[in-house]
Amino acid sequence: MLEGLMLGLQSIVEPQHFLVLLIGVFVGFIGGALPGVSGTMLIIIVLPITYGMEPISAFILLTTIYVACVFSGMITAILFRTPGTPESVATVFDGYPMTQQGKAGQALGIAVLSSATGGMVGAIFLIFLAPVLATFALQFSAPEYFALAILGLTVVATLSGGDLIRGVIGVTIGLFIATIGMDPLSGIPRFTFESAPLLSGVDFIPILAGLFAVSEVLRRSRDDHSIKDTFQKFKTKIFDFPIIKKILTTLTRSSLLGSAIGVLPGVGATTAAMLSYSEAVRWSKHPEKFGKGAPEGIAAPESANNSAAVSAMVPLLSLGLPGGATTAVILGAFVMHGLQPGPMLFTNEPQLVYTIIISMLVINLLMIIFAKPFITIFSKIMNIPYSVMGPVILLLCVIGTFAVRNSMFDVWIMLLFGIIGFYFDRIKFPLATIILGVVLGPIAEEEFRRGLLMAGGDLSIFINRPISATLLGFALLALTLPLLKKVFSKKTQPPPVSG
């Protein structure tokens, strides 16, 4: 581990890699702070650019943007009551009231310190847990990878806003899309309808760009989203020691809780932030102050969402299992570069893995340095109307999608999924489940068929091997638990009182 960390440190200080990291911080800062430009969308836009880069630079850029977006989403949440990213929703509860009280600088200082602290705790989790999981996963073969893919699909399906049916439908749609094209083992065309462009399948970049970026542009184009609010000048104070003393317990608890939640596939940083906020209220001696400008109400979600975002890389790097839509895009980037996240990645590409890990530590230190000047500049950027920003995002999506395979067909696919995503979003359909179906579908299919070939067609191989049987058991539990909860909650409800 120490050798790997030194290797990563040597790599990150190389001028070209450090320059890419700085660019990623800047781009991620802007993307996370601008409402409507989520981390997932920004990574999708940048992803085609990384195709021509060497893997280390490519993944420094992607992971830096990912972490920086989660970090900077709190700026508009605190100043304008408009979360830049979903992970910052809970920050609004106490951040905006502090701004209304003339304490915007104090609120931003708490958020910056909490985010950086949580991110570094998450990176420490990543350093120590990822190699352990990777060593354990060396025992994996086709049945285990199939079980892992199924577990990833079922966990996400159950975390679709409590609506299991929609989650399952979303995953099923993604799985169907993943089957379009040439059969990976037999080479037989499937669902191509004699269309030559479909022989190579539907690329995941136009699907991602359509469902998230284009649909968001369509949704926001209906309103005027320029920020016309004015606010008093303020000074961001990060190291306010009386405040640090006040939030220290909350900061520690929420960072650890966020890291633990982030390691769980399919949970995500938004859930971590909400759970940490509720725990901060539960443990507080003055819960009545929350929602009215309590410093702990900012420290809890911001430390949790950043630690969860970083520690979500643990299952991705160790097991090849994404924890949400953004890490699913990064998983797709690994595939695009001919790499397979998992235990062999630590053996075959140790420099890449440990450079990613070290970069996440460095990013959170740089955040503290760059946060104050960026917040000052940002007040001017926020005056750009969405009528300008939206078309720019759309243009970047078209260029990026076309550049991957030089195919206008992919651009039409992107626009089609943009319309689908727009209407699905209106009915609150969980789009992330479709994306994970597309990414994990091929893995599940190929490993299932390889497992059958290993066993001569005997399905019992998947339950005779202890690890795969355990993982499939967890997958079954993830599917049935929400149903059981609904059944028992109905039984425990008192009967209606007759009039």
CSV table of C-alpha atoms in Angstrom, one decimal:
chain,number,residue,atom,x,y,z
A,1,MET,CA,0.0,0.0,0.0
A,2,LEU,CA,2.8,2.4,0.9
A,3,GLU,CA,4.6,1.7,-2.3
A,4,GLY,CA,1.4,2.3,-4.2
A,5,LEU,CA,0.7,5.6,-2.4
A,6,MET,CA,4.3,6.8,-3.1
A,7,LEU,CA,3.8,5.8,-6.8
A,8,GLY,CA,0.5,7.8,-6.9
A,9,LEU,CA,2.1,10.8,-5.2
A,10,GLN,CA,5.0,10.8,-7.7
A,11,SER,CA,2.5,10.6,-10.5
A,12,ILE,CA,0.2,13.5,-9.3
A,13,VAL,CA,3.1,15.9,-8.9
A,14,GLU,CA,4.2,15.5,-12.6
A,15,PRO,CA,3.5,18.8,-14.3
A,16,GLN,CA,1.0,17.5,-16.9
A,17,HIS,CA,-1.0,15.6,-14.3
A,18,PHE,CA,-1.1,18.4,-11.8
A,19,LEU,CA,-2.2,20.8,-14.6
A,20,VAL,CA,-5.0,18.4,-15.5
A,21,LEU,CA,-6.0,18.3,-11.8
A,22,LEU,CA,-6.2,22.1,-11.6
A,23,ILE,CA,-8.3,22.2,-14.7
A,24,GLY,CA,-10.6,19.6,-13.2
A,25,VAL,CA,-11.0,21.6,-10.0
A,26,PHE,CA,-11.9,24.8,-12.0
A,27,VAL,CA,-14.3,23.0,-14.3
A,28,GLY,CA,-15.9,21.1,-11.4
A,29,PHE,CA,-16.2,24.2,-9.3
A,30,ILE,CA,-18.2,26.0,-12.0
A,31,GLY,CA,-20.3,23.0,-13.0
A,32,GLY,CA,-21.3,22.1,-9.4
A,33,ALA,CA,-22.1,25.7,-8.5
A,34,LEU,CA,-24.3,26.4,-11.6
A,35,PRO,CA,-27.8,25.1,-11.1
A,36,GLY,CA,-28.8,22.7,-13.8
A,37,VAL,CA,-25.2,21.6,-14.6
A,38,SER,CA,-24.9,18.5,-12.4
A,39,GLY,CA,-21.7,16.5,-11.9
A,40,THR,CA,-23.1,13.7,-13.9
A,41,MET,CA,-23.9,16.0,-16.8
A,42,LEU,CA,-20.5,17.7,-16.7
A,43,ILE,CA,-18.6,14.4,-16.7
A,44,ILE,CA,-20.8,13.3,-19.7
A,45,ILE,CA,-19.8,16.4,-21.6
A,46,VAL,CA,-16.1,16.0,-20.8
A,47,LEU,CA,-16.0,12.2,-21.3
A,48,PRO,CA,-15.5,12.3,-25.1
A,49,ILE,CA,-12.5,14.6,-24.6
A,50,THR,CA,-10.8,12.0,-22.4
A,51,TYR,CA,-11.0,9.4,-25.1
A,52,GLY,CA,-7.8,10.8,-26.7
A,53,MET,CA,-6.0,11.2,-23.3
A,54,GLU,CA,-3.8,8.7,-21.6
A,55,PRO,CA,-5.7,6.9,-18.8
A,56,ILE,CA,-4.0,8.6,-15.8
A,57,SER,CA,-4.7,12.1,-17.0
A,58,ALA,CA,-8.2,11.1,-18.1
A,59,PHE,CA,-9.2,9.7,-14.7
A,60,ILE,CA,-7.6,12.5,-12.8
A,61,LEU,CA,-9.8,14.9,-14.8
A,62,LEU,CA,-13.0,12.9,-14.3
A,63,THR,CA,-12.6,12.2,-10.6
A,64,THR,CA,-11.5,15.8,-9.9
A,65,ILE,CA,-14.6,17.1,-11.7
A,66,TYR,CA,-16.7,14.6,-9.8
A,67,VAL,CA,-15.4,15.6,-6.3
A,68,ALA,CA,-15.3,19.4,-7.1
A,69,CYS,CA,-18.9,19.4,-8.3
A,70,VAL,CA,-20.2,17.8,-5.1
A,71,PHE,CA,-18.1,20.4,-3.2
A,72,SER,CA,-19.2,23.5,-4.9
A,73,GLY,CA,-22.9,22.7,-5.1
A,74,MET,CA,-23.3,24.3,-1.7
A,75,ILE,CA,-22.5,27.8,-3.0
A,76,THR,CA,-25.9,28.5,-4.7
A,77,ALA,CA,-27.7,26.4,-2.0
A,78,ILE,CA,-26.5,28.9,0.7
A,79,LEU,CA,-26.6,32.2,-1.3
A,80,PHE,CA,-29.7,31.7,-3.5
A,81,ARG,CA,-31.6,28.8,-2.0
A,82,THR,CA,-30.9,26.9,-5.2
A,83,PRO,CA,-28.8,23.7,-4.8
A,84,GLY,CA,-26.1,23.5,-7.5
A,85,THR,CA,-26.3,19.7,-7.2
A,86,PRO,CA,-28.7,17.2,-5.6
A,87,GLU,CA,-26.1,16.4,-2.9
A,88,SER,CA,-26.5,20.0,-1.6
A,89,VAL,CA,-30.3,19.9,-1.1
A,90,ALA,CA,-30.1,19.5,2.7
A,91,THR,CA,-27.6,22.4,2.9
A,92,VAL,CA,-30.4,24.8,1.9
A,93,PHE,CA,-32.3,24.1,5.2
A,94,ASP,CA,-29.8,26.1,7.4
A,95,GLY,CA,-27.5,27.7,4.8
A,96,TYR,CA,-30.0,30.0,3.3
A,97,PRO,CA,-31.5,31.2,6.6
A,98,MET,CA,-27.9,32.2,7.7
A,99,THR,CA,-27.6,34.2,4.5
A,100,GLN,CA,-30.9,36.0,5.3
A,101,GLN,CA,-29.5,36.8,8.7
A,102,GLY,CA,-26.4,38.5,7.1
A,103,LYS,CA,-24.1,35.5,7.8
A,104,ALA,CA,-23.5,34.3,4.3
A,105,GLY,CA,-19.7,34.4,4.7
A,106,GLN,CA,-19.9,32.4,7.9
A,107,ALA,CA,-22.2,29.8,6.3
A,108,LEU,CA,-19.9,29.4,3.3
A,109,GLY,CA,-16.9,29.1,5.6
A,110,ILE,CA,-18.5,26.3,7.5
A,111,ALA,CA,-19.5,24.6,4.2
A,112,VAL,CA,-16.0,24.8,2.8
A,113,LEU,CA,-14.3,23.4,5.9
A,114,SER,CA,-16.9,20.7,6.3
A,115,SER,CA,-16.7,19.6,2.7
A,116,ALA,CA,-12.9,19.4,2.7
A,117,THR,CA,-12.9,17.5,6.0
A,118,GLY,CA,-15.5,15.0,4.8
A,119,GLY,CA,-13.7,14.6,1.5
A,120,MET,CA,-10.4,13.8,3.3
A,121,VAL,CA,-12.1,11.3,5.6
A,122,GLY,CA,-13.6,9.6,2.6
A,123,ALA,CA,-10.2,9.5,0.9
A,124,ILE,CA,-8.7,7.8,4.0
A,125,PHE,CA,-11.5,5.2,3.8
A,126,LEU,CA,-10.6,4.8,0.1
A,127,ILE,CA,-7.0,4.2,0.9
A,128,PHE,CA,-7.5,1.5,3.5
A,129,LEU,CA,-10.7,-0.2,2.3
A,130,ALA,CA,-10.1,-0.4,-1.5
A,131,PRO,CA,-7.0,-2.7,-1.4
A,132,VAL,CA,-8.7,-4.9,1.3
A,133,LEU,CA,-11.8,-5.3,-0.9
A,134,ALA,CA,-9.6,-5.9,-3.9
A,135,THR,CA,-7.7,-8.7,-2.2
A,136,PHE,CA,-10.9,-10.3,-1.2
A,137,ALA,CA,-12.3,-10.0,-4.7
A,138,LEU,CA,-9.3,-11.9,-6.2
A,139,GLN,CA,-11.4,-15.0,-5.4
A,140,PHE,CA,-14.0,-13.8,-7.9
A,141,SER,CA,-14.8,-15.6,-11.1
A,142,ALA,CA,-17.7,-15.4,-13.6
A,143,PRO,CA,-20.4,-16.5,-11.1
A,144,GLU,CA,-19.3,-13.9,-8.5
A,145,TYR,CA,-19.1,-11.1,-11.1
A,146,PHE,CA,-22.6,-12.0,-12.3
A,147,ALA,CA,-23.9,-11.9,-8.7
A,148,LEU,CA,-22.2,-8.5,-8.1
A,149,ALA,CA,-23.8,-7.1,-11.2
A,150,ILE,CA,-27.2,-8.4,-10.1
A,151,LEU,CA,-26.7,-6.9,-6.6
A,152,GLY,CA,-25.9,-3.6,-8.1
A,153,LEU,CA,-29.0,-3.6,-10.3
A,154,THR,CA,-31.3,-4.6,-7.5
A,155,VAL,CA,-29.9,-2.2,-4.9
A,156,VAL,CA,-30.4,0.7,-7.3
A,157,ALA,CA,-33.9,-0.5,-8.2
A,158,THR,CA,-35.0,-0.4,-4.6
A,159,LEU,CA,-33.5,3.0,-4.1
A,160,SER,CA,-35.7,4.7,-6.7
A,161,GLY,CA,-37.6,7.0,-4.4
A,162,GLY,CA,-39.4,4.1,-2.7
A,163,ASP,CA,-41.1,3.1,-5.9
A,164,LEU,CA,-39.8,-0.5,-6.5
A,165,ILE,CA,-41.9,-1.0,-9.6
A,166,ARG,CA,-40.5,2.0,-11.4
A,167,GLY,CA,-37.0,1.1,-10.3
A,168,VAL,CA,-37.4,-2.4,-11.8
A,169,ILE,CA,-38.9,-1.0,-15.0
A,170,GLY,CA,-35.9,1.4,-15.3
A,171,VAL,CA,-33.3,-1.3,-14.8
A,172,THR,CA,-35.2,-3.5,-17.3
A,173,ILE,CA,-35.2,-0.7,-19.9
A,174,GLY,CA,-31.5,-0.3,-19.4
A,175,LEU,CA,-30.9,-4.1,-19.7
A,176,PHE,CA,-32.9,-4.2,-23.0
A,177,ILE,CA,-30.9,-1.3,-24.5
A,178,ALA,CA,-27.7,-3.2,-23.5
A,179,THR,CA,-28.7,-6.2,-25.6
A,180,ILE,CA,-29.0,-4.2,-28.8
A,181,GLY,CA,-26.2,-5.0,-31.3
A,182,MET,CA,-23.9,-8.0,-31.9
A,183,ASP,CA,-24.1,-10.8,-29.4
A,184,PRO,CA,-20.7,-10.6,-27.5
A,185,LEU,CA,-20.2,-14.4,-27.5
A,186,SER,CA,-21.9,-15.7,-30.7
A,187,GLY,CA,-21.7,-12.6,-32.9
A,188,ILE,CA,-25.4,-12.8,-33.9
A,189,PRO,CA,-27.2,-9.5,-34.4
A,190,ARG,CA,-29.9,-8.7,-31.8
A,191,PHE,CA,-32.7,-6.1,-32.1
A,192,THR,CA,-30.9,-4.3,-34.9
A,193,PHE,CA,-33.9,-4.4,-37.3
A,194,GLU,CA,-31.4,-4.6,-40.2
A,195,SER,CA,-30.0,-1.2,-39.3
A,196,ALA,CA,-26.2,-1.0,-39.9
A,197,PRO,CA,-25.5,1.7,-37.2
A,198,LEU,CA,-27.2,-0.5,-34.5
A,199,LEU,CA,-24.9,-3.5,-35.2
A,200,SER,CA,-22.3,-1.9,-32.9
A,201,GLY,CA,-25.0,-1.3,-30.3
A,202,VAL,CA,-26.3,1.9,-28.7
A,203,ASP,CA,-23.3,3.7,-27.2
A,204,PHE,CA,-23.8,4.8,-23.5
A,205,ILE,CA,-22.6,8.4,-24.1
A,206,PRO,CA,-25.6,9.5,-26.2
A,207,ILE,CA,-27.9,7.8,-23.7
A,208,LEU,CA,-26.3,9.6,-20.8
A,209,ALA,CA,-26.2,12.9,-22.6
A,210,GLY,CA,-29.8,12.6,-23.6
A,211,LEU,CA,-31.3,11.4,-20.3
A,212,PHE,CA,-29.5,13.9,-18.1
A,213,ALA,CA,-28.1,16.8,-20.0
A,214,VAL,CA,-30.5,17.4,-22.9
A,215,SER,CA,-33.6,16.6,-20.8
A,216,GLU,CA,-32.4,19.2,-18.2
A,217,VAL,CA,-31.9,21.8,-20.9
A,218,LEU,CA,-35.4,21.2,-22.1
A,219,ARG,CA,-36.8,21.4,-18.6
A,220,ARG,CA,-35.1,24.6,-17.7
A,221,SER,CA,-35.7,26.3,-21.0
A,222,ARG,CA,-39.3,26.8,-20.0
A,223,ASP,CA,-38.3,29.3,-17.3
A,224,ASP,CA,-36.0,32.3,-16.9
A,225,HIS,CA,-33.2,31.0,-14.7
A,226,SER,CA,-30.9,34.0,-14.6
A,227,ILE,CA,-30.0,35.0,-11.0
A,228,LYS,CA,-31.3,38.5,-10.5
A,229,ASP,CA,-31.0,38.5,-6.7
A,230,THR,CA,-28.4,40.9,-5.3
A,231,PHE,CA,-26.8,40.3,-1.9
A,232,GLN,CA,-24.5,42.3,0.4
A,233,LYS,CA,-20.8,41.9,0.1
A,234,PHE,CA,-19.4,39.3,2.5
A,235,LYS,CA,-16.1,37.8,3.5
A,236,THR,CA,-15.8,34.0,3.7
A,237,LYS,CA,-14.1,33.0,6.9
A,238,ILE,CA,-13.1,29.3,6.8
A,239,PHE,CA,-11.1,28.9,10.0
A,240,ASP,CA,-13.5,30.4,12.6
A,241,PHE,CA,-12.3,28.5,15.7
A,242,PRO,CA,-15.3,29.2,18.0
A,243,ILE,CA,-17.6,27.8,15.2
A,244,ILE,CA,-15.2,24.9,14.6
A,245,LYS,CA,-15.4,24.0,18.3
A,246,LYS,CA,-19.2,24.1,18.1
A,247,ILE,CA,-19.5,21.9,15.0
A,248,LEU,CA,-16.6,19.5,15.7
A,249,THR,CA,-18.7,16.6,17.0
A,250,THR,CA,-21.2,16.9,14.2
A,251,LEU,CA,-18.3,17.2,11.7
A,252,THR,CA,-16.7,14.0,12.9
A,253,ARG,CA,-19.9,12.0,13.2
A,254,SER,CA,-21.2,13.1,9.8
A,255,SER,CA,-17.9,12.5,8.0
A,256,LEU,CA,-17.7,8.9,9.3
A,257,LEU,CA,-21.4,8.3,8.6
A,258,GLY,CA,-21.0,9.6,5.1
A,259,SER,CA,-18.0,7.5,4.4
A,260,ALA,CA,-19.7,4.3,5.6
A,261,ILE,CA,-22.8,5.1,3.5
A,262,GLY,CA,-20.7,5.9,0.4
A,263,VAL,CA,-19.1,2.5,0.5
A,264,LEU,CA,-22.5,0.9,0.1
A,265,PRO,CA,-23.3,0.5,-3.6
A,266,GLY,CA,-26.4,2.3,-4.8
A,267,VAL,CA,-26.9,4.6,-1.8
A,268,GLY,CA,-25.2,7.8,-2.9
A,269,ALA,CA,-24.1,11.1,-1.5
A,270,THR,CA,-27.5,12.7,-1.5
A,271,THR,CA,-28.9,10.0,0.8
A,272,ALA,CA,-25.8,10.4,3.0
A,273,ALA,CA,-26.4,14.1,3.3
A,274,MET,CA,-30.0,13.7,4.3
A,275,LEU,CA,-29.3,10.9,6.8
A,276,SER,CA,-26.5,12.9,8.4
A,277,TYR,CA,-28.7,15.9,8.7
A,278,SER,CA,-31.4,13.9,10.4
A,279,GLU,CA,-28.8,12.4,12.8
A,280,ALA,CA,-27.5,15.9,13.6
A,281,VAL,CA,-31.0,17.0,14.6
A,282,ARG,CA,-31.5,13.8,16.6
A,283,TRP,CA,-28.2,14.2,18.6
A,284,SER,CA,-28.5,18.0,19.1
A,285,LYS,CA,-29.3,19.5,22.5
A,286,HIS,CA,-31.2,22.2,20.6
A,287,PRO,CA,-33.0,20.6,17.7
A,288,GLU,CA,-35.4,23.5,17.5
A,289,LYS,CA,-32.6,25.7,16.0
A,290,PHE,CA,-32.3,23.5,12.9
A,291,GLY,CA,-33.9,25.0,9.9
A,292,LYS,CA,-33.4,28.5,11.3
A,293,GLY,CA,-29.6,28.9,10.6
A,294,ALA,CA,-27.9,26.3,12.8
A,295,PRO,CA,-24.2,25.9,11.9
A,296,GLU,CA,-24.5,22.1,12.5
A,297,GLY,CA,-27.2,22.0,9.9
A,298,ILE,CA,-24.6,23.0,7.3
A,299,ALA,CA,-21.7,20.9,8.7
A,300,ALA,CA,-23.7,17.7,8.7
A,301,PRO,CA,-24.8,17.4,5.1
A,302,GLU,CA,-21.7,19.0,3.6
A,303,SER,CA,-19.2,16.7,5.4
A,304,ALA,CA,-21.4,13.7,4.7
A,305,ASN,CA,-22.0,14.3,1.0
A,306,ASN,CA,-18.3,14.9,0.2
A,307,SER,CA,-17.1,11.9,2.3
A,308,ALA,CA,-19.7,9.7,0.6
A,309,ALA,CA,-18.8,10.9,-2.9
A,310,VAL,CA,-15.1,10.0,-2.3
A,311,SER,CA,-15.7,6.7,-0.5
A,312,ALA,CA,-18.2,5.7,-3.3
A,313,MET,CA,-15.0,5.0,-5.4
A,314,VAL,CA,-14.2,2.1,-3.0
A,315,PRO,CA,-16.7,-0.4,-4.6
A,316,LEU,CA,-16.1,1.1,-8.0
A,317,LEU,CA,-12.3,0.5,-8.0
A,318,SER,CA,-12.4,-2.7,-5.9
A,319,LEU,CA,-15.4,-4.5,-7.3
A,320,GLY,CA,-16.3,-2.7,-10.5
A,321,LEU,CA,-19.7,-1.8,-8.9
A,322,PRO,CA,-20.9,1.8,-9.3
A,323,GLY,CA,-22.7,3.5,-6.5
A,324,GLY,CA,-24.9,5.8,-8.6
A,325,ALA,CA,-25.3,7.6,-11.9
A,326,THR,CA,-22.0,9.6,-11.7
A,327,THR,CA,-19.8,6.6,-10.8
A,328,ALA,CA,-21.7,4.6,-13.5
A,329,VAL,CA,-20.4,7.1,-16.0
A,330,ILE,CA,-16.9,6.8,-14.6
A,331,LEU,CA,-17.3,3.0,-14.9
A,332,GLY,CA,-18.2,3.5,-18.5
A,333,ALA,CA,-15.0,5.6,-18.9
A,334,PHE,CA,-12.9,2.7,-17.6
A,335,VAL,CA,-14.6,0.4,-20.2
A,336,MET,CA,-14.0,3.1,-22.9
A,337,HIS,CA,-10.3,3.1,-22.1
A,338,GLY,CA,-10.1,-0.7,-22.2
A,339,LEU,CA,-9.9,-1.1,-18.4
A,340,GLN,CA,-12.0,-3.3,-16.1
A,341,PRO,CA,-12.4,-2.0,-12.5
A,342,GLY,CA,-11.9,-4.7,-9.9
A,343,PRO,CA,-9.2,-6.6,-8.1
A,344,MET,CA,-7.0,-7.1,-11.2
A,345,LEU,CA,-6.9,-3.3,-11.7
A,346,PHE,CA,-4.8,-3.0,-8.5
A,347,THR,CA,-2.4,-5.6,-9.9
A,348,ASN,CA,-2.3,-4.4,-13.5
A,349,GLU,CA,-2.6,-0.7,-13.1
A,350,PRO,CA,-1.4,0.2,-9.6
A,351,GLN,CA,-0.1,3.6,-10.7
A,352,LEU,CA,-3.5,4.6,-12.1
A,353,VAL,CA,-5.4,3.4,-9.0
A,354,TYR,CA,-3.2,5.1,-6.4
A,355,THR,CA,-3.0,8.3,-8.5
A,356,ILE,CA,-6.8,8.5,-8.4
A,357,ILE,CA,-6.7,8.0,-4.6
A,358,ILE,CA,-3.9,10.6,-4.0
A,359,SER,CA,-5.7,13.0,-6.3
A,360,MET,CA,-8.8,12.9,-4.1
A,361,LEU,CA,-6.7,13.9,-1.1
A,362,VAL,CA,-5.0,16.7,-3.0
A,363,ILE,CA,-8.3,18.0,-4.4
A,364,ASN,CA,-9.8,18.5,-1.0
A,365,LEU,CA,-6.8,20.5,0.1
A,366,LEU,CA,-6.9,22.6,-3.0
A,367,MET,CA,-10.6,23.3,-2.4
A,368,ILE,CA,-9.7,25.2,0.8
A,369,ILE,CA,-7.2,27.3,-1.2
A,370,PHE,CA,-9.4,28.1,-4.2
A,371,ALA,CA,-12.9,28.3,-2.6
A,372,LYS,CA,-12.6,31.9,-1.4
A,373,PRO,CA,-11.5,33.5,-4.7
A,374,PHE,CA,-14.0,31.3,-6.7
A,375,ILE,CA,-16.9,32.4,-4.5
A,376,THR,CA,-16.0,36.0,-5.1
A,377,ILE,CA,-15.9,35.5,-8.9
A,378,PHE,CA,-19.0,33.3,-8.9
A,379,SER,CA,-21.4,36.1,-8.1
A,380,LYS,CA,-20.7,37.6,-11.5
A,381,ILE,CA,-21.0,34.3,-13.4
A,382,MET,CA,-24.5,33.7,-11.8
A,383,ASN,CA,-25.9,36.6,-13.8
A,384,ILE,CA,-25.6,34.6,-17.1
A,385,PRO,CA,-29.2,33.7,-18.1
A,386,TYR,CA,-30.0,30.1,-18.8
A,387,SER,CA,-31.2,31.1,-22.3
A,388,VAL,CA,-27.4,31.4,-23.0
A,389,MET,CA,-26.1,28.6,-20.9
A,390,GLY,CA,-28.7,26.0,-22.1
A,391,PRO,CA,-27.8,26.2,-25.8
A,392,VAL,CA,-24.1,26.0,-24.9
A,393,ILE,CA,-24.6,22.8,-22.9
A,394,LEU,CA,-26.7,21.4,-25.8
A,395,LEU,CA,-24.0,22.3,-28.3
A,396,LEU,CA,-21.3,20.7,-26.2
A,397,CYS,CA,-23.4,17.5,-25.9
A,398,VAL,CA,-23.9,17.3,-29.7
A,399,ILE,CA,-20.2,17.8,-30.4
A,400,GLY,CA,-19.1,15.4,-27.7
A,401,THR,CA,-21.6,12.7,-28.8
A,402,PHE,CA,-20.7,13.0,-32.5
A,403,ALA,CA,-16.9,12.9,-31.7
A,404,VAL,CA,-17.0,9.5,-30.0
A,405,ARG,CA,-17.8,7.5,-33.1
A,406,ASN,CA,-18.2,10.3,-35.8
A,407,SER,CA,-21.8,9.3,-36.1
A,408,MET,CA,-24.8,11.5,-36.6
A,409,PHE,CA,-26.9,8.5,-35.7
A,410,ASP,CA,-25.6,8.8,-32.1
A,411,VAL,CA,-26.6,12.5,-32.1
A,412,TRP,CA,-30.2,11.5,-33.1
A,413,ILE,CA,-30.1,8.8,-30.4
A,414,MET,CA,-29.0,11.4,-27.9
A,415,LEU,CA,-31.9,13.8,-28.9
A,416,LEU,CA,-34.4,10.9,-28.7
A,417,PHE,CA,-33.3,10.0,-25.1
A,418,GLY,CA,-33.4,13.7,-24.3
A,419,ILE,CA,-37.1,13.8,-25.1
A,420,ILE,CA,-37.6,10.5,-23.2
A,421,GLY,CA,-35.7,11.8,-20.2
A,422,PHE,CA,-37.7,15.1,-20.3
A,423,TYR,CA,-41.0,13.3,-20.0
A,424,PHE,CA,-39.7,10.6,-17.6
A,425,ASP,CA,-38.4,13.4,-15.4
A,426,ARG,CA,-41.9,15.0,-15.3
A,427,ILE,CA,-43.4,11.8,-13.9
A,428,LYS,CA,-40.5,11.5,-11.5
A,429,PHE,CA,-39.2,8.3,-13.1
A,430,PRO,CA,-35.7,7.3,-11.8
A,431,LEU,CA,-33.4,7.9,-14.7
A,432,ALA,CA,-30.3,6.6,-12.9
A,433,THR,CA,-31.8,3.1,-12.9
A,434,ILE,CA,-31.8,3.1,-16.7
A,435,ILE,CA,-28.2,4.2,-16.8
A,436,LEU,CA,-27.0,1.4,-14.5
A,437,GLY,CA,-29.0,-1.1,-16.5
A,438,VAL,CA,-27.1,0.0,-19.6
A,439,VAL,CA,-23.7,-0.2,-17.9
A,440,LEU,CA,-24.2,-3.3,-15.7
A,441,GLY,CA,-26.3,-5.2,-18.2
A,442,PRO,CA,-23.5,-6.4,-20.5
A,443,ILE,CA,-21.4,-7.4,-17.4
A,444,ALA,CA,-24.3,-9.5,-16.0
A,445,GLU,CA,-25.1,-11.1,-19.3
A,446,GLU,CA,-21.5,-12.0,-20.3
A,447,GLU,CA,-20.6,-13.3,-16.8
A,448,PHE,CA,-23.8,-15.3,-16.6
A,449,ARG,CA,-23.1,-17.0,-19.8
A,450,ARG,CA,-19.4,-17.6,-19.0
A,451,GLY,CA,-20.5,-19.1,-15.7
A,452,LEU,CA,-22.8,-21.5,-17.5
A,453,LEU,CA,-20.0,-22.5,-19.9
A,454,MET,CA,-17.8,-23.2,-16.8
A,455,ALA,CA,-20.5,-25.5,-15.3
A,456,GLY,CA,-21.6,-27.1,-18.6
A,457,GLY,CA,-25.0,-25.4,-18.4
A,458,ASP,CA,-25.6,-26.2,-14.7
A,459,LEU,CA,-27.3,-23.2,-13.1
A,460,SER,CA,-26.4,-24.4,-9.6
A,461,ILE,CA,-22.9,-23.0,-10.0
A,462,PHE,CA,-24.3,-19.6,-9.0
A,463,ILE,CA,-25.6,-20.9,-5.6
A,464,ASN,CA,-22.9,-23.6,-4.9
A,465,ARG,CA,-20.1,-21.1,-4.7
A,466,PRO,CA,-20.3,-19.3,-1.3
A,467,ILE,CA,-19.5,-15.7,-2.4
A,468,SER,CA,-21.9,-15.7,-5.4
A,469,ALA,CA,-24.6,-17.3,-3.3
A,470,THR,CA,-24.2,-14.7,-0.5
A,471,LEU,CA,-24.3,-11.8,-3.0
A,472,LEU,CA,-27.4,-13.2,-4.7
A,473,GLY,CA,-28.9,-13.6,-1.3
A,474,PHE,CA,-28.3,-9.9,-0.6
A,475,ALA,CA,-29.8,-9.0,-4.0
A,476,LEU,CA,-32.9,-11.0,-3.2
A,477,LEU,CA,-33.2,-9.3,0.2
A,478,ALA,CA,-32.8,-5.9,-1.5
A,479,LEU,CA,-35.8,-6.7,-3.7
A,480,THR,CA,-38.0,-8.3,-1.1
A,481,LEU,CA,-37.3,-6.0,1.9
A,482,PRO,CA,-39.3,-3.0,0.6
A,483,LEU,CA,-42.2,-5.2,-0.2
A,484,LEU,CA,-42.2,-6.8,3.3
A,485,LYS,CA,-42.0,-3.4,4.9
A,486,LYS,CA,-45.1,-2.3,2.9
A,487,VAL,CA,-47.0,-5.5,3.9
A,488,PHE,CA,-46.2,-5.2,7.6
A,489,SER,CA,-46.9,-1.4,7.7
A,490,LYS,CA,-50.4,-2.1,6.3
A,491,LYS,CA,-51.0,-4.8,8.9
A,492,THR,CA,-49.9,-2.5,11.8
A,493,GLN,CA,-52.1,0.4,10.8
A,494,PRO,CA,-55.2,0.8,12.9
A,495,PRO,CA,-58.6,0.1,11.2
A,496,PRO,CA,-60.5,3.2,10.1
A,497,VAL,CA,-63.1,4.4,12.6
A,498,SER,CA,-66.6,4.1,11.3
A,499,GLY,CA,-68.8,7.2,11.5
